[in-house]
Every structure is written in C-alpha cells, then in structure tokens.
GROMACS .gro file of C-alpha atoms in nm:
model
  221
    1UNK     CA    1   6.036  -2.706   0.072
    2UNK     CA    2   5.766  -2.728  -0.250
    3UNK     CA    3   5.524  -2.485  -0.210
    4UNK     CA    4   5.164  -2.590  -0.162
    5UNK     CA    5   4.918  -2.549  -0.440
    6UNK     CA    6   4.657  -2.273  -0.330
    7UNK     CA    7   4.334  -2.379  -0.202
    8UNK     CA    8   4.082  -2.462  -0.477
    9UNK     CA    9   3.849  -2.121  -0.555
   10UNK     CA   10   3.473  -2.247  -0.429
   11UNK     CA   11   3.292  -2.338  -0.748
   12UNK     CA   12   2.924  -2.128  -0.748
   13UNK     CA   13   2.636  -2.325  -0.770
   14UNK     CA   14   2.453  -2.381  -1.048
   15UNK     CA   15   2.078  -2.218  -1.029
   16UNK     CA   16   1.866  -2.406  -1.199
   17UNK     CA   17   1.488  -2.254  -1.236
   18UNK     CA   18   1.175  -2.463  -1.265
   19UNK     CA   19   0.872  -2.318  -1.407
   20UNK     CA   20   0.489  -2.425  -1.341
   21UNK     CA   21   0.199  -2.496  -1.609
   22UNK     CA   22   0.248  -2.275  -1.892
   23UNK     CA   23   0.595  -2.178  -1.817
   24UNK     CA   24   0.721  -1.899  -1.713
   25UNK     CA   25   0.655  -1.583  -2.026
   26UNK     CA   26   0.873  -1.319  -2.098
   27UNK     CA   27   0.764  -1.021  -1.838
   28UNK     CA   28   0.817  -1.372  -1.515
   29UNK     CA   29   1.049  -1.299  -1.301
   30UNK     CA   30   1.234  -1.641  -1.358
   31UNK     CA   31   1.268  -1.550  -1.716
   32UNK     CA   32   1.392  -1.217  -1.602
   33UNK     CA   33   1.639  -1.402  -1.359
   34UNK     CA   34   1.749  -1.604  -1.610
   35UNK     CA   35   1.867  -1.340  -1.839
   36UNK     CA   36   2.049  -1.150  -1.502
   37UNK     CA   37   2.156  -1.443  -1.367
   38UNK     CA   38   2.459  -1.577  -1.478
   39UNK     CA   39   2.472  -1.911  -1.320
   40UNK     CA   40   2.086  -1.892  -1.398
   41UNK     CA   41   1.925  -2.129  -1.670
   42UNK     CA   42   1.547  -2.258  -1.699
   43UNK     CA   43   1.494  -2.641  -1.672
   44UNK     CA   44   1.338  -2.725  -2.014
   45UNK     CA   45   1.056  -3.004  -1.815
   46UNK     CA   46   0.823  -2.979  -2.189
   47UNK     CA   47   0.442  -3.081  -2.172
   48UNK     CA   48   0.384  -2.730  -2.034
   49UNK     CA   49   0.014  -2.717  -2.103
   50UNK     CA   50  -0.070  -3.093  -2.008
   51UNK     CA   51   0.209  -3.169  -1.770
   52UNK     CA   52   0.314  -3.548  -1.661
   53UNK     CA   53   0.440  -3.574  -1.325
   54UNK     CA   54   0.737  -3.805  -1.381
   55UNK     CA   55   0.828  -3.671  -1.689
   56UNK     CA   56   0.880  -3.344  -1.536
   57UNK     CA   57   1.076  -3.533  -1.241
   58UNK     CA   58   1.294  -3.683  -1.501
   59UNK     CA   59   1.389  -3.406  -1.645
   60UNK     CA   60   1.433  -3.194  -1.362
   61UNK     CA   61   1.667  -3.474  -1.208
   62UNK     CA   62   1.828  -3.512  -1.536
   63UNK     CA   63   1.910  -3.116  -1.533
   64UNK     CA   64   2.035  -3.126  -1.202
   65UNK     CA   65   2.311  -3.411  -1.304
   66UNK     CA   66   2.404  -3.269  -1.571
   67UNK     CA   67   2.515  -2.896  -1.405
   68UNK     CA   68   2.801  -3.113  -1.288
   69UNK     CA   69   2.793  -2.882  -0.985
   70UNK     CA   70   2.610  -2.795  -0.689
   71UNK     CA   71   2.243  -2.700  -0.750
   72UNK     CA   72   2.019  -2.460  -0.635
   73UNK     CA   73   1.633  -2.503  -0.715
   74UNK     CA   74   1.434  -2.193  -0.777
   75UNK     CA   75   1.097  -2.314  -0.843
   76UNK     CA   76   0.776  -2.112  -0.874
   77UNK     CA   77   0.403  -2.304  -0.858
   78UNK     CA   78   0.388  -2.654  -0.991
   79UNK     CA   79   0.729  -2.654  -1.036
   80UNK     CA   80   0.763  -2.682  -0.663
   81UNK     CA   81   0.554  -3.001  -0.633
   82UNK     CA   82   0.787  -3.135  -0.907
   83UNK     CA   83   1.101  -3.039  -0.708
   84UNK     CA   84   0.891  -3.228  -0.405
   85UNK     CA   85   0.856  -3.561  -0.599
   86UNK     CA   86   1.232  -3.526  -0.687
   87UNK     CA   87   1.311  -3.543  -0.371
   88UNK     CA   88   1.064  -3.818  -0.264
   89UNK     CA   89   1.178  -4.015  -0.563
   90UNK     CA   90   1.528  -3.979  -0.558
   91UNK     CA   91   1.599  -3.935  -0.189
   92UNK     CA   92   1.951  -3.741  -0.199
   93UNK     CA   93   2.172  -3.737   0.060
   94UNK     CA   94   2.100  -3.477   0.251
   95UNK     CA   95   2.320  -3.133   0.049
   96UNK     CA   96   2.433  -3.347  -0.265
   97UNK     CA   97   2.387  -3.232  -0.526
   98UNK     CA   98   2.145  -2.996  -0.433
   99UNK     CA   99   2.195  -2.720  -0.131
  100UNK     CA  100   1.875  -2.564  -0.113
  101UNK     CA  101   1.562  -2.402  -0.309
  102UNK     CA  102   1.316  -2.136  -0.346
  103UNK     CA  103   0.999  -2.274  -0.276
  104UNK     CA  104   0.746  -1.974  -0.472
  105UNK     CA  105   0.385  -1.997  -0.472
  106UNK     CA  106   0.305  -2.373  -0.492
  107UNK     CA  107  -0.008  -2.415  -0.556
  108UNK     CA  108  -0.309  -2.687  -0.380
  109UNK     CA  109  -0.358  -3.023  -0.576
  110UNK     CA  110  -0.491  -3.220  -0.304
  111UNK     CA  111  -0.780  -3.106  -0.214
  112UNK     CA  112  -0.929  -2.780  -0.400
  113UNK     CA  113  -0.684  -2.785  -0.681
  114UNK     CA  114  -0.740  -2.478  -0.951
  115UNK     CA  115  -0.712  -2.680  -1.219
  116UNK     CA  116  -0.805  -3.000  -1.301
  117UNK     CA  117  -0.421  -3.015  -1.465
  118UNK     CA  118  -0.242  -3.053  -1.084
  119UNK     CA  119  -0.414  -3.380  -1.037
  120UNK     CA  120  -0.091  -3.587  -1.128
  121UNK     CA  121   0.087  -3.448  -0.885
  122UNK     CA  122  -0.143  -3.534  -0.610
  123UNK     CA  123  -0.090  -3.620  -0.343
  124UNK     CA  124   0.185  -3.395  -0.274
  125UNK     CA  125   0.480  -3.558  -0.058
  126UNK     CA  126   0.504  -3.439   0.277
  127UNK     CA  127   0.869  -3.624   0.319
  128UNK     CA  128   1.086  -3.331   0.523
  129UNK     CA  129   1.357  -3.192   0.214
  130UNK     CA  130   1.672  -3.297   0.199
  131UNK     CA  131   1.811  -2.958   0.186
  132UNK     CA  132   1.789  -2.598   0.274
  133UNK     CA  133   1.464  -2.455   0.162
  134UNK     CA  134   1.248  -2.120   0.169
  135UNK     CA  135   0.863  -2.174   0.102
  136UNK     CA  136   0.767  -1.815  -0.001
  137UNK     CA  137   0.405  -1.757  -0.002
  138UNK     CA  138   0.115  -1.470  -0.044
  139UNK     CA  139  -0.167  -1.411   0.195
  140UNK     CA  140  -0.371  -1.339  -0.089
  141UNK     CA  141  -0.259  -1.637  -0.358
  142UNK     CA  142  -0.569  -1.802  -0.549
  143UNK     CA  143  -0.418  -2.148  -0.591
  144UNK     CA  144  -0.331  -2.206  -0.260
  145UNK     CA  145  -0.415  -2.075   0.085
  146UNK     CA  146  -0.176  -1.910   0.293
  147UNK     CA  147  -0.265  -2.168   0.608
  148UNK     CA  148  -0.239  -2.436   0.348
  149UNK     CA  149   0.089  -2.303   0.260
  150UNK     CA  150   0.260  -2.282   0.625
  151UNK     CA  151   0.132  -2.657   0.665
  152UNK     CA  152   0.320  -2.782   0.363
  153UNK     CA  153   0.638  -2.537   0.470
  154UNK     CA  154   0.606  -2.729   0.864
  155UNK     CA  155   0.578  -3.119   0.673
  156UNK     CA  156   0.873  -2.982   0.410
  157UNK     CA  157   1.094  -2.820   0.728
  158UNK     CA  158   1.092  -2.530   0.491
  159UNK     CA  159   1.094  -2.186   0.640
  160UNK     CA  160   0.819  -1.991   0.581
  161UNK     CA  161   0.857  -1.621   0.408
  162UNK     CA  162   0.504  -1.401   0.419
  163UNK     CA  163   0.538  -1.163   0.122
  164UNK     CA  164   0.216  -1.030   0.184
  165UNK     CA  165  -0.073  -0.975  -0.032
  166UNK     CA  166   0.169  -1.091  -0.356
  167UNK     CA  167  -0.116  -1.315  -0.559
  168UNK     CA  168   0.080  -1.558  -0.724
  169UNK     CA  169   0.401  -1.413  -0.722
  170UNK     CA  170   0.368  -1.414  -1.122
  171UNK     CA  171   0.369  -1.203  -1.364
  172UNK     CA  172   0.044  -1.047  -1.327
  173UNK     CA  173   0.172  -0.941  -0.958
  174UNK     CA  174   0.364  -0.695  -1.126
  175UNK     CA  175   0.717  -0.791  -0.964
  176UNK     CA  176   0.935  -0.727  -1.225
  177UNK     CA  177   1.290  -0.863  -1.169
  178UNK     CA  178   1.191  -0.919  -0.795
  179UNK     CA  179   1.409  -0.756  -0.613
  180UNK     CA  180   1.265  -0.880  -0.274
  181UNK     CA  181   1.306  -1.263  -0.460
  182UNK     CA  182   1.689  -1.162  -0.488
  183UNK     CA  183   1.780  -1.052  -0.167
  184UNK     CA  184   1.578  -1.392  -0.068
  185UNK     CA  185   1.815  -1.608  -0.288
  186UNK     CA  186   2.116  -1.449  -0.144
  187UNK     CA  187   2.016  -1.446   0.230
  188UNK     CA  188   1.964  -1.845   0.107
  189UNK     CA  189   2.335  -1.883  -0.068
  190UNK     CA  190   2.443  -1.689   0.307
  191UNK     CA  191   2.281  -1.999   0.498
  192UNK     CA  192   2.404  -2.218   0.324
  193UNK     CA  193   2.725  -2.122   0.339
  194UNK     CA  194   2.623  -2.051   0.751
  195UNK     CA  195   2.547  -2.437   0.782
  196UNK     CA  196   2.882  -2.516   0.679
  197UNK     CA  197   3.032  -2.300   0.900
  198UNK     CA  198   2.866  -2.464   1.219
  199UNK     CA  199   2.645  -2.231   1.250
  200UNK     CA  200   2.265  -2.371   1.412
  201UNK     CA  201   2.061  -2.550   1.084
  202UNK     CA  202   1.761  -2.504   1.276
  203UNK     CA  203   1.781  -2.083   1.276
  204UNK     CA  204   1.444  -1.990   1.088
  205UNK     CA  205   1.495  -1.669   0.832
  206UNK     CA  206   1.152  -1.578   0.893
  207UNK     CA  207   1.266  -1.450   1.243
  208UNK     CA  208   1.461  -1.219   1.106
  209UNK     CA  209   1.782  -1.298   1.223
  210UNK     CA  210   1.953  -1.293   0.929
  211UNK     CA  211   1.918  -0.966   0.859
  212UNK     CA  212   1.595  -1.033   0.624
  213UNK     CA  213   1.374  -0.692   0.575
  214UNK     CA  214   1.094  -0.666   0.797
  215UNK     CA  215   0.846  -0.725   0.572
  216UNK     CA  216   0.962  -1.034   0.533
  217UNK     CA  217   0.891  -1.143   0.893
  218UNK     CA  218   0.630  -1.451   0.963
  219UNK     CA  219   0.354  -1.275   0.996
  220UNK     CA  220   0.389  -0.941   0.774
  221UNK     CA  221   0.074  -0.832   0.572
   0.00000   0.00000   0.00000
C-alpha cells in the first residue's frame, strides 16, 4: 500500500501593516513590528502627506494580492478607513484573502475631522467587515472619540478593545514595541484559527473569554 503524502504544513499569514497620514516614523510601533515581525512588511500606499483615497485602496488591495497568501491587516489611524473602503470596494468573500485585522486608533472624518486631510475618505463605510476584526481604541484619543469609536466597531461587527487612556496609540504614547498590541494580534491569529475549528464567531474578546488581560476588558480605564 503507497504511503500517503503528509498533510500540507499550514502556511502563516502574511501581516501586512498599513500606516495613516505621515506614515508610521522610526520610534511607531508598526515600524517596530515590522522589523520583529517576520511575516511583517509595511504597505508602501505613497502620498503620505496629501493622501488620495483610492490610490491608497489600490495599493493596499494590490499588496494584499500580491502576498500570495492569507492576509492579516494591521492598520493604525487612516489606514483603517483605507482598509474600510477596501472592503466596501472590493467586497471579498467573507475570509479570502484576508482573515482578520487590527483596527488601531481610526480617527473621525465625518463629522469633526482633525484635519482637513481625512476629507477623502468621508464618509466612512459602515458595511459590516468581511472578516475577523479588533477595533482598538483610547478613551482619551484626540482624533476620534471613544463613543464615536464603539459606534463604528458596532456598524464594522468589530470587537471593541478599551486600552485606556492610550492617546493615539502612536508614537508619542510612548508604547514602544507594544507589547499589549502583540498579545492582541495573537489572541486574533487564536480566533481565527477558533472559527475554523467550530468554535461560536460571535464570542466577543472584549469579554474576556479568551483569556485577554483584564485591562483589556470593555470598559477598562
């Protein structure tokens, strides 16, 4: 009797990291991650200063083809809104090609937008994601409110993660590597994997039951 070949090895996903205006300097933590990371690399979207909504779509969906794997998002600010209006724009089936996202920080452009620079991507889609997703946000962020932020996370069926009084979970919030954001990305990788194992989709991580830190609770301050 031939033996059987053994089962294929799971191939990791690729994590692909989108910045907001300005990119993301040396001391961010995505620039950080990037470095530890190796599956890691930063989406080069360009126009980082004056940014063009589809452009950035483009290239993001461009990036995501090309990793000729699995994808997982990790987007911080307005690169949130541009993973948003990949999804509205593309409309993937639901896990293909990307499994899920980190949602950081995204900041308001509909209503009392920062700076004058978010207008493009107004208004934001409100379309539920077609994947996993974790919308992490700071009670004490100046580009978006923390109410504002729970709405979008409900409309996105993303769950929400308080991390407190974190300002824009920058650089200038003095977060170094982000630890916290690591144990986040791997408690997402462990649903992910959960969902395929028949475990319930609907399970929020910001109840705790997956073994998240309390401080990372809803609610936590």
């Amino acid at each position: 009797m031939p033996l059987l070949p053994p089962p294929a090895k799971p191939v990791d996903p690729a994590i692909l990291l989108v910045p907001g205006l300005g990119d993301s300097g040396p001391s961010h933590w995505q620039t950080l991650w990037e470095h530890e990371l190796d599956a890691a690399s930063k989406v080069e979207l360009g126009d980082w200063e004056r940014p063009h909504r589809n452009t950035w779509v483009n290239k993001l969906n461009l990036a995501i083809h090309r990793a000729g794997r699995p994808v997982i998002l990790v987007a911080h600010s307005l690169g949130c809104l541009a993973v948003a209006w990949w999804a509205h724009y593309e409309q993937p089936q639901r896990g293909d090609p990307v499994l899920g996202a980190l949602l950081v920080a995204p900041p308001e452009a509909d209503f009392f937008p920062r700076d004058e620079r978010l207008n493009p991507f107004a208004p934001v889609p409100v379309d539920p994601l077609p994947f996993e997703s974790l919308l992490i946000a700071s009670r004490n962020d100046p580009w978006m409110n923390f109410h504002t932020a729970a709405w979008l996370a409900s409309h996105w069926k993303s769950d929400l993660v308080d991390l407190g009084e974190a300002g824009h979970i920058n650089a200038d919030s003095g977060l170094g590597l982000w630890h916290e954001g690591l144990a986040l990305l791997d408690r997402l990788k462990a649903r992910i994997g959960a969902g395929n194992a028949g475990h319930n989709p609907a399970e929020r991580i910001a109840t705790g039951r997956l073994g998240l830190p309390s401080h990372f609770a809803a609610g936590a301050s």
